[in-house]
Coordinates of C-alpha atoms in Angstrom, one line a residue:
X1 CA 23.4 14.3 -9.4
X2 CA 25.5 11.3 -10.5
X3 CA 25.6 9.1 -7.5
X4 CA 21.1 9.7 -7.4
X5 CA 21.7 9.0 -11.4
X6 CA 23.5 5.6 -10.4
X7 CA 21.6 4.3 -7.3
X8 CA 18.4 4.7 -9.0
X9 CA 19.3 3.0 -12.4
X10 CA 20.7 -0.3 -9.8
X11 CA 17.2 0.0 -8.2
X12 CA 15.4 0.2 -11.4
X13 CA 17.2 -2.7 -12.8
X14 CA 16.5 -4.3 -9.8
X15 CA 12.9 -3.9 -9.5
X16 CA 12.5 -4.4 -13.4
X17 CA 14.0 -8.1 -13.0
X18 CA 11.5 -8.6 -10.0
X19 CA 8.6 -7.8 -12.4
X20 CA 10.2 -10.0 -15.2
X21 CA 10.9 -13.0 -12.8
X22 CA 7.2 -13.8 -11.6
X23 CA 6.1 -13.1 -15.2
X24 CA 7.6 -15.8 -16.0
X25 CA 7.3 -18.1 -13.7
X26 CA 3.6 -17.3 -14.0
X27 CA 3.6 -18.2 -17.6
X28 CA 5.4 -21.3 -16.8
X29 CA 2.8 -22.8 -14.5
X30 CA -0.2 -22.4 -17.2
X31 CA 2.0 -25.3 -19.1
X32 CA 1.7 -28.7 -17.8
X33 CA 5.0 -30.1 -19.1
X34 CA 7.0 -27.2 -17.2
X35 CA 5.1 -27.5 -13.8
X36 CA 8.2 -28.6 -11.7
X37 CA 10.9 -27.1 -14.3
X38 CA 14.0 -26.0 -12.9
X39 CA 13.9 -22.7 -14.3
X40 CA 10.6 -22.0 -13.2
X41 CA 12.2 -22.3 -9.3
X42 CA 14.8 -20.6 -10.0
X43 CA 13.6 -17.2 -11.0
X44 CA 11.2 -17.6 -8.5
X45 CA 14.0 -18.1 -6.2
X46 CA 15.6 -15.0 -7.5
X47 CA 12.5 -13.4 -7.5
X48 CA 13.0 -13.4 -3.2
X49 CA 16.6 -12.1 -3.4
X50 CA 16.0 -9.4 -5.6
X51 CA 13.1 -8.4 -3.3
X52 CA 15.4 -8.6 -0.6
X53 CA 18.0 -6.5 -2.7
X54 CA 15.2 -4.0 -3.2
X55 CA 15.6 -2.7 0.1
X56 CA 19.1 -1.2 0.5
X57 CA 19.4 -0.3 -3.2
X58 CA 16.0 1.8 -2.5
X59 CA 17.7 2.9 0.9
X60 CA 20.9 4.1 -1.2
X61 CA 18.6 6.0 -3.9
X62 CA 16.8 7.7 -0.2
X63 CA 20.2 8.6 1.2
X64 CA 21.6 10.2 -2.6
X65 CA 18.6 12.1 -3.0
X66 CA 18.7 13.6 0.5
X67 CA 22.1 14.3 0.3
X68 CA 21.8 16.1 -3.3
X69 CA 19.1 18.1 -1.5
X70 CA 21.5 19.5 0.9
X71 CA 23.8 19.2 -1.1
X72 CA 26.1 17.4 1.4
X73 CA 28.1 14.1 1.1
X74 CA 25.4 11.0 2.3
X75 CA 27.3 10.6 5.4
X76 CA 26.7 14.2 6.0
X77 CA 23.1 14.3 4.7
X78 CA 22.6 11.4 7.6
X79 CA 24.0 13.1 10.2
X80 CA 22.0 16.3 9.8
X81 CA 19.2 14.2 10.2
X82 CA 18.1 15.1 6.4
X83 CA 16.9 11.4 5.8
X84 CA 14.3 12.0 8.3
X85 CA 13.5 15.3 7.2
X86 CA 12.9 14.0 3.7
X87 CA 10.3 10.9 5.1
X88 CA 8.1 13.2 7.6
X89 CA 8.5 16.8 6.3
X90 CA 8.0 16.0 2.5
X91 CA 5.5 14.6 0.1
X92 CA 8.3 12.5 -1.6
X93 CA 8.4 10.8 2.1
X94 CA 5.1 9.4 1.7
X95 CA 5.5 8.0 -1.9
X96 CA 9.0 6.6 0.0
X97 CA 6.9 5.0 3.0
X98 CA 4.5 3.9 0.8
X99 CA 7.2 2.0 -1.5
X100 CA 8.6 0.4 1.7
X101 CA 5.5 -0.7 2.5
X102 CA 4.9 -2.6 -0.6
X103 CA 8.3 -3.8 -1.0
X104 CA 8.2 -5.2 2.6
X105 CA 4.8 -7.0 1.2
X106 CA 6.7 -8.1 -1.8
X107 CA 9.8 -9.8 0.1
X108 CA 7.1 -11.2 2.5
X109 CA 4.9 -12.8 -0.8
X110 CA 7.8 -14.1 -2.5
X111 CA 9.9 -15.5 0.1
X112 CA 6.8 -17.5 0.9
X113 CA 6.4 -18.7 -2.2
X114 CA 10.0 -19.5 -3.0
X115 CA 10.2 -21.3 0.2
X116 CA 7.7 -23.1 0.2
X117 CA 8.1 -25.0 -3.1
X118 CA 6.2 -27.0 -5.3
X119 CA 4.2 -25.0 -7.9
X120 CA 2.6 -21.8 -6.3
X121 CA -0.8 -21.0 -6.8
X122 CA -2.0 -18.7 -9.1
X123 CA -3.6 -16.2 -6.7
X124 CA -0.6 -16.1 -4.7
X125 CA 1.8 -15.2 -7.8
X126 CA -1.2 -12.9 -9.1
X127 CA -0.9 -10.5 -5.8
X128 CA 3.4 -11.2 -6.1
X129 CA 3.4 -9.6 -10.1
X130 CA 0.5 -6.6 -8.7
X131 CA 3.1 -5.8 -5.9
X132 CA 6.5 -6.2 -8.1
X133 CA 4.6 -3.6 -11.1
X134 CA 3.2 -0.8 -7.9
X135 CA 6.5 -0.9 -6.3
X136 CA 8.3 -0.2 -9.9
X137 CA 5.6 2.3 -10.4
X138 CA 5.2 3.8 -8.0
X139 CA 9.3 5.4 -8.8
X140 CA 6.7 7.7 -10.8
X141 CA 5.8 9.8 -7.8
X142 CA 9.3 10.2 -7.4
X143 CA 10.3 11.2 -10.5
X144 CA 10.0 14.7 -13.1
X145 CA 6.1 14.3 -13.5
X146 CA 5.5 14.4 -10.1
X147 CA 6.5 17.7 -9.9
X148 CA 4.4 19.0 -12.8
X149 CA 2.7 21.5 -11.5
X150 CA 1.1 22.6 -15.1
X151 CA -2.7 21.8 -16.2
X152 CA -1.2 18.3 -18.3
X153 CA 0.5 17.8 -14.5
X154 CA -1.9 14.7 -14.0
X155 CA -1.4 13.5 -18.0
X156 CA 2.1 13.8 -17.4
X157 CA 2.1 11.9 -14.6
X158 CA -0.4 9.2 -15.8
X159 CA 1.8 8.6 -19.0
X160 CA 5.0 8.4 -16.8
X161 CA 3.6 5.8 -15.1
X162 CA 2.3 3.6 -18.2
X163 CA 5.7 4.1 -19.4
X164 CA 7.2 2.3 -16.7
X165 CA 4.7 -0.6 -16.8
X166 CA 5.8 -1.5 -20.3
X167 CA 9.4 -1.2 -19.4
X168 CA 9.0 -3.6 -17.0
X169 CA 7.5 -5.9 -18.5
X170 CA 9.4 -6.2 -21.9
X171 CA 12.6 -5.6 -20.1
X172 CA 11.9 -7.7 -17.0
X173 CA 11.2 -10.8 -19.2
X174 CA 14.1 -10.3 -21.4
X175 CA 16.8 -12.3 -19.2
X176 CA 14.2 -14.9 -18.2
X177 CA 13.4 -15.4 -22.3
X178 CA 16.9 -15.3 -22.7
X179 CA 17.9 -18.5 -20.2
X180 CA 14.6 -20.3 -21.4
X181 CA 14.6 -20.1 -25.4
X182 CA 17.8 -22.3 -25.9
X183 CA 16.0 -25.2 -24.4
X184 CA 14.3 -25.3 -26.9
X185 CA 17.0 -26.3 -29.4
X186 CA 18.9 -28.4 -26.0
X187 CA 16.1 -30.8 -25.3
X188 CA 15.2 -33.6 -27.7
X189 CA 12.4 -34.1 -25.9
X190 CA 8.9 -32.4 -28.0
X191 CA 6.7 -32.0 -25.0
X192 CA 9.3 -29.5 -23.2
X193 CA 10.2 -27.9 -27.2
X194 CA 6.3 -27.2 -27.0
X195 CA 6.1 -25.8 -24.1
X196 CA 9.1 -23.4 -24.5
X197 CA 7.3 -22.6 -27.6
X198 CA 4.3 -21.8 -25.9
X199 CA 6.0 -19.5 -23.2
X200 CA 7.6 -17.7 -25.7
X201 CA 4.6 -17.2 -27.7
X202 CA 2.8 -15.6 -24.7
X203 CA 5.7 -13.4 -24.1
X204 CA 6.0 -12.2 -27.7
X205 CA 2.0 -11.1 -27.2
X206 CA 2.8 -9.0 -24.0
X207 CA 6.3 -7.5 -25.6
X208 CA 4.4 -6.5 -28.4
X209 CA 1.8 -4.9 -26.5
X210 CA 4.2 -3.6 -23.8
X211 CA 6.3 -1.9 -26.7
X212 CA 3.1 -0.4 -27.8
X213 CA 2.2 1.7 -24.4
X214 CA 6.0 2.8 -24.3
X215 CA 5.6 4.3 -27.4
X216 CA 2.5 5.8 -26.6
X217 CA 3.3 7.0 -23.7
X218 CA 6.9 8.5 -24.7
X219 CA 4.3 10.8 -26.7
X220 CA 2.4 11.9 -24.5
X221 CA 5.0 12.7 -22.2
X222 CA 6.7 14.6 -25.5

């Protein structure tokens, strides 16, 4: 139970950061004085790692979980051939392709945009944040609610997933805020104070309103 309990918060945080990274750098293209800022490539940058890191922190969280299932150790678990069992014999093995699947579409997205360069296109970091949020999400189908097999099963399930939206989107923008604030106070130059101002403004709007849905959800889920 420990070693699930650990790979999954590294994935989480993982994921979480993904969502937070093309938040910002989507906020940071709406203002002209930041269009080729050097923050804005680099969590976009580390947007592309982390979606590469998705993939064996997600493959860790596959292997503990089929391994607390049998319970075996996860070198034992993979020898049995429980990994496999888990994918094709189970309903969490769909919800696990299906992650896969938009993770791989993530990675893909990303690392076009961060290679690339220049300022990406709206669209293009519209469809990155969609896949960043469903990936994180979709950990919902995976988790206690999934499993609720009661009349609220749905409610409960619907609420778990809200939850996770705000989390990742107050959390995930935390660090970025954190790296872009000071600039603020750094630069003597008004245009870039503005535009930091502006940024955090917009971000202060959706932590306020991500805060909300937590709460609201943690109710409902209560």
């Amino acid at each position: 139970m420990l070693a699930v309990t650990a790979v999954r918060a590294v994935h989480f945080a993982v994921a979480v950061q993904i969502v937070g990274a093309l938040l910002f750098v989507a906020m940071m293209g709406r203002v002209p004085e930041l269009a080729a800022d050097r923050q804005r490539r680099y969590w976009l940058r580390a947007a592309a790692v982390l979606a590469i890191v998705a993939f064996p922190s997600a493959f860790a969280w596959l292997l503990a979980q089929a391994a607390e299932m049998t319970g075996r150790s996860p070198i034992e678990a993979w020898n049995a051939g429980a990994v496999g069992l888990l994918l094709l014999e189970t309903h969490a093995g769909l919800v696990w392709w299906a992650r896969f699947g938009i993770a791989a579409a993530l990675a893909i997205v990303v690392g076009v945009l961060a290679c690339r360069g220049g300022r990406p296109s709206e669209a293009a970091l519209a469809v990155a944040l969609v896949l960043a949020v469903a990936g994180f999400v979709s950990c919902a189908w995976l988790s206690h609610a999934a499993s609720d097999g009661s009349r609220y099963g749905a409610i409960h399930l619907a609420a778990q997933a809200l939850h996770m939206v705000g989390v990742a989107l107050w959390l995930g923008g935390l660090a970025p805020f954190a790296m872009l604030l000071p600039r603020s106070f750094r630069s003597g130059d008004g245009d870039t104070a503005t535009a930091v101002g502006a940024i955090a403004a917009r971000f202060g709007d959706i932590a306020l309103l991500a805060v909300g849905v937590i709460v609201t959800s943690g109710v409902i889920t209560a």
